[in-house]
PDB file of C-alpha atoms in Angstrom:
ATOM      1  CA  MET A   1      -7.931 -66.300 -13.969  1.00  0.00           C
ATOM      2  CA  ARG A   2      -9.151 -69.380 -15.928  1.00  0.00           C
ATOM      3  CA  ILE A   3      -9.092 -72.849 -14.544  1.00  0.00           C
ATOM      4  CA  GLY A   4      -5.783 -73.802 -16.388  1.00  0.00           C
ATOM      5  CA  GLU A   5      -3.893 -71.041 -14.571  1.00  0.00           C
ATOM      6  CA  LEU A   6      -5.414 -71.878 -11.300  1.00  0.00           C
ATOM      7  CA  SER A   7      -4.406 -75.437 -11.848  1.00  0.00           C
ATOM      8  CA  ARG A   8      -0.782 -74.306 -12.623  1.00  0.00           C
ATOM      9  CA  ARG A   9      -0.536 -72.000  -9.723  1.00  0.00           C
ATOM     10  CA  THR A  10      -1.877 -74.429  -7.114  1.00  0.00           C
ATOM     11  CA  GLY A  11      -0.708 -77.810  -8.520  1.00  0.00           C
ATOM     12  CA  VAL A  12      -4.158 -79.121  -8.331  1.00  0.00           C
ATOM     13  CA  SER A  13      -5.665 -80.820 -11.451  1.00  0.00           C
ATOM     14  CA  GLN A  14      -8.346 -79.149 -13.384  1.00  0.00           C
ATOM     15  CA  ARG A  15     -10.553 -82.299 -12.760  1.00  0.00           C
ATOM     16  CA  SER A  16     -10.039 -81.749  -8.880  1.00  0.00           C
ATOM     17  CA  LEU A  17     -10.940 -78.063  -9.311  1.00  0.00           C
ATOM     18  CA  ARG A  18     -14.170 -78.966 -11.117  1.00  0.00           C
ATOM     19  CA  TYR A  19     -14.963 -81.489  -8.316  1.00  0.00           C
ATOM     20  CA  TYR A  20     -14.433 -78.735  -5.757  1.00  0.00           C
ATOM     21  CA  GLU A  21     -16.841 -76.670  -7.522  1.00  0.00           C
ATOM     22  CA  GLU A  22     -19.324 -79.508  -7.608  1.00  0.00           C
ATOM     23  CA  GLN A  23     -18.934 -79.888  -3.863  1.00  0.00           C
ATOM     24  CA  ARG A  24     -19.485 -76.133  -3.390  1.00  0.00           C
ATOM     25  CA  LEU A  25     -16.028 -75.495  -2.143  1.00  0.00           C
ATOM     26  CA  LEU A  26     -15.252 -73.141  -4.977  1.00  0.00           C
ATOM     27  CA  THR A  27     -17.715 -70.742  -6.642  1.00  0.00           C
ATOM     28  CA  PRO A  28     -16.189 -69.307  -9.828  1.00  0.00           C
ATOM     29  CA  THR A  29     -18.007 -66.720 -11.884  1.00  0.00           C
ATOM     30  CA  ARG A  30     -18.844 -67.671 -15.355  1.00  0.00           C
ATOM     31  CA  LEU A  31     -17.705 -65.522 -18.347  1.00  0.00           C
ATOM     32  CA  PRO A  32     -20.243 -64.994 -21.231  1.00  0.00           C
ATOM     33  CA  ASN A  33     -18.539 -67.789 -23.148  1.00  0.00           C
ATOM     34  CA  GLY A  34     -19.155 -70.182 -20.233  1.00  0.00           C
ATOM     35  CA  TYR A  35     -15.529 -70.313 -19.037  1.00  0.00           C
ATOM     36  CA  ARG A  36     -14.859 -70.368 -15.222  1.00  0.00           C
ATOM     37  CA  ASP A  37     -13.250 -67.149 -13.932  1.00  0.00           C
ATOM     38  CA  TYR A  38     -11.520 -67.315 -10.509  1.00  0.00           C
ATOM     39  CA  ASP A  39     -10.312 -64.402  -8.582  1.00  0.00           C
ATOM     40  CA  GLU A  40      -6.977 -64.198  -6.908  1.00  0.00           C
ATOM     41  CA  ARG A  41      -8.190 -65.315  -3.439  1.00  0.00           C
ATOM     42  CA  THR A  42      -9.123 -68.724  -4.893  1.00  0.00           C
ATOM     43  CA  VAL A  43      -5.447 -69.697  -4.955  1.00  0.00           C
ATOM     44  CA  THR A  44      -5.384 -69.500  -1.182  1.00  0.00           C
ATOM     45  CA  THR A  45      -8.807 -71.141  -0.917  1.00  0.00           C
ATOM     46  CA  VAL A  46      -7.509 -74.152  -2.972  1.00  0.00           C
ATOM     47  CA  GLN A  47      -4.414 -74.393  -0.753  1.00  0.00           C
ATOM     48  CA  ARG A  48      -6.625 -74.483   2.330  1.00  0.00           C
ATOM     49  CA  ILE A  49      -8.822 -77.214   0.699  1.00  0.00           C
ATOM     50  CA  GLN A  50      -5.775 -79.305   0.061  1.00  0.00           C
ATOM     51  CA  ILE A  51      -4.532 -78.921   3.647  1.00  0.00           C
ATOM     52  CA  LEU A  52      -7.927 -79.881   5.096  1.00  0.00           C
ATOM     53  CA  LEU A  53      -8.313 -82.946   2.616  1.00  0.00           C
ATOM     54  CA  SER A  54      -4.829 -84.119   3.534  1.00  0.00           C
ATOM     55  CA  ALA A  55      -5.877 -84.114   7.204  1.00  0.00           C
ATOM     56  CA  GLY A  56      -8.350 -86.865   6.175  1.00  0.00           C
ATOM     57  CA  LEU A  57     -11.434 -84.590   6.285  1.00  0.00           C
ATOM     58  CA  GLY A  58     -14.253 -85.104   3.689  1.00  0.00           C
ATOM     59  CA  THR A  59     -15.457 -82.356   1.446  1.00  0.00           C
ATOM     60  CA  SER A  60     -18.618 -81.843   3.595  1.00  0.00           C
ATOM     61  CA  ALA A  61     -16.398 -81.123   6.561  1.00  0.00           C
ATOM     62  CA  VAL A  62     -14.181 -78.831   4.479  1.00  0.00           C
ATOM     63  CA  ALA A  63     -17.180 -76.927   3.326  1.00  0.00           C
ATOM     64  CA  GLU A  64     -18.067 -76.305   6.996  1.00  0.00           C
ATOM     65  CA  ILE A  65     -14.620 -75.284   7.987  1.00  0.00           C
ATOM     66  CA  LEU A  66     -13.659 -72.936   5.056  1.00  0.00           C
ATOM     67  CA  PRO A  67     -16.006 -70.076   6.197  1.00  0.00           C
ATOM     68  CA  CYS A  68     -14.427 -70.187   9.618  1.00  0.00           C
ATOM     69  CA  VAL A  69     -10.870 -69.553   8.382  1.00  0.00           C
ATOM     70  CA  VAL A  70     -10.350 -65.869   8.908  1.00  0.00           C
ATOM     71  CA  ASP A  71      -6.780 -65.307   8.048  1.00  0.00           C
ATOM     72  CA  ASP A  72      -3.880 -66.989   6.060  1.00  0.00           C
ATOM     73  CA  THR A  73      -3.822 -70.038   8.281  1.00  0.00           C
ATOM     74  CA  VAL A  74      -6.306 -72.843   8.599  1.00  0.00           C
ATOM     75  CA  VAL A  75      -6.321 -72.595  12.429  1.00  0.00           C
ATOM     76  CA  LEU A  76      -9.898 -72.162  13.623  1.00  0.00           C
ATOM     77  CA  ALA A  77      -8.804 -70.527  16.904  1.00  0.00           C
ATOM     78  CA  GLY A  78     -12.160 -70.114  18.269  1.00  0.00           C
ATOM     79  CA  SER A  79     -13.799 -68.677  15.152  1.00  0.00           C
ATOM     80  CA  CYS A  80     -16.205 -71.660  14.911  1.00  0.00           C
ATOM     81  CA  PRO A  81     -16.392 -73.327  18.301  1.00  0.00           C
ATOM     82  CA  GLU A  82     -19.285 -75.460  17.044  1.00  0.00           C
ATOM     83  CA  LEU A  83     -16.925 -77.443  14.825  1.00  0.00           C
ATOM     84  CA  ILE A  84     -14.409 -78.416  17.610  1.00  0.00           C
ATOM     85  CA  ASP A  85     -16.459 -81.525  18.814  1.00  0.00           C
ATOM     86  CA  GLY A  86     -16.734 -82.827  15.306  1.00  0.00           C
ATOM     87  CA  LEU A  87     -13.032 -82.313  14.617  1.00  0.00           C
ATOM     88  CA  ALA A  88     -12.219 -84.039  17.939  1.00  0.00           C
ATOM     89  CA  GLN A  89     -14.307 -86.986  16.850  1.00  0.00           C
ATOM     90  CA  GLU A  90     -12.590 -87.144  13.565  1.00  0.00           C
ATOM     91  CA  ARG A  91      -9.234 -87.024  15.297  1.00  0.00           C
ATOM     92  CA  ARG A  92     -10.406 -89.989  17.511  1.00  0.00           C
ATOM     93  CA  ARG A  93     -11.376 -91.893  14.351  1.00  0.00           C
ATOM     94  CA  ILE A  94      -7.980 -91.312  12.798  1.00  0.00           C
ATOM     95  CA  ASP A  95      -6.292 -92.476  16.007  1.00  0.00           C
ATOM     96  CA  ALA A  96      -8.313 -95.675  16.095  1.00  0.00           C
ATOM     97  CA  ALA A  97      -7.298 -96.314  12.413  1.00  0.00           C
ATOM     98  CA  ILE A  98      -3.716 -95.826  13.277  1.00  0.00           C
ATOM     99  CA  ASP A  99      -3.976 -98.138  16.250  1.00  0.00           C
ATOM    100  CA  GLY A 100      -5.525-100.684  14.049  1.00  0.00           C
ATOM    101  CA  LEU A 101      -2.748-100.505  11.548  1.00  0.00           C
ATOM    102  CA  ILE A 102      -0.079-100.682  14.184  1.00  0.00           C
ATOM    103  CA  ALA A 103      -1.775-103.836  15.599  1.00  0.00           C
ATOM    104  CA  ALA A 104      -1.823-105.363  12.084  1.00  0.00           C
ATOM    105  CA  ARG A 105       1.792-104.575  11.596  1.00  0.00           C
ATOM    106  CA  ASP A 106       2.654-106.080  15.015  1.00  0.00           C
ATOM    107  CA  ILE A 107       0.805-109.236  14.044  1.00  0.00           C
ATOM    108  CA  LEU A 108       2.837-109.527  10.831  1.00  0.00           C
ATOM    109  CA  ASP A 109       6.080-108.949  12.685  1.00  0.00           C
ATOM    110  CA  SER A 110       5.123-111.736  15.193  1.00  0.00           C
ATOM    111  CA  LEU A 111       4.330-114.208  12.388  1.00  0.00           C
ATOM    112  CA  VAL A 112       7.920-114.007  11.292  1.00  0.00           C
ATOM    113  CA  GLY A 113       9.455-113.542  14.613  1.00  0.00           C
ATOM    114  CA  ARG A 114      11.011-110.194  13.830  1.00  0.00           C
ATOM    115  CA  PRO A 115      10.107-106.838  12.357  1.00  0.00           C
ATOM    116  CA  LEU A 116       9.655-106.943   8.683  1.00  0.00           C
ATOM    117  CA  HIS A 117      11.404-103.983   6.801  1.00  0.00           C
ATOM    118  CA  ARG A 118      11.076-102.976   3.243  1.00  0.00           C
ATOM    119  CA  GLN A 119      14.393-102.506   1.591  1.00  0.00           C
ATOM    120  CA  GLY A 120      15.497 -98.958   1.776  1.00  0.00           C
ATOM    121  CA  ALA A 121      12.681 -97.950   4.169  1.00  0.00           C
ATOM    122  CA  PRO A 122      13.502 -96.728   7.740  1.00  0.00           C
ATOM    123  CA  ALA A 123      12.940 -99.276  10.557  1.00  0.00           C
ATOM    124  CA  ARG A 124      10.075 -98.325  12.846  1.00  0.00           C
TER     125      ARG A 124
END
């Protein structure tokens, strides 16, 4: 399939798909006219990339993880134990960032003497 169809089927922009190729996350074949040609499995690969990126991982980490995914899930389940320490470190980094944001919110709340809420947003 060509890049436009892959984009439509995955909801990922053609620009992002080209970026994934630059980062060596996707490796389409090239037709004689220079167009990219993706096989059917690429749809699943792009969905996996999106999941991993949404978890806050960078493309270099995604490139390490993708070969370890052995079925239709993104669960590593022991297929690449060497990645577990790095992923645990990434989780600790995310936890620290969350803690920092919560602390900043608490400071803002204390400045006005009560929790600030955006109109229409649920209170936390």
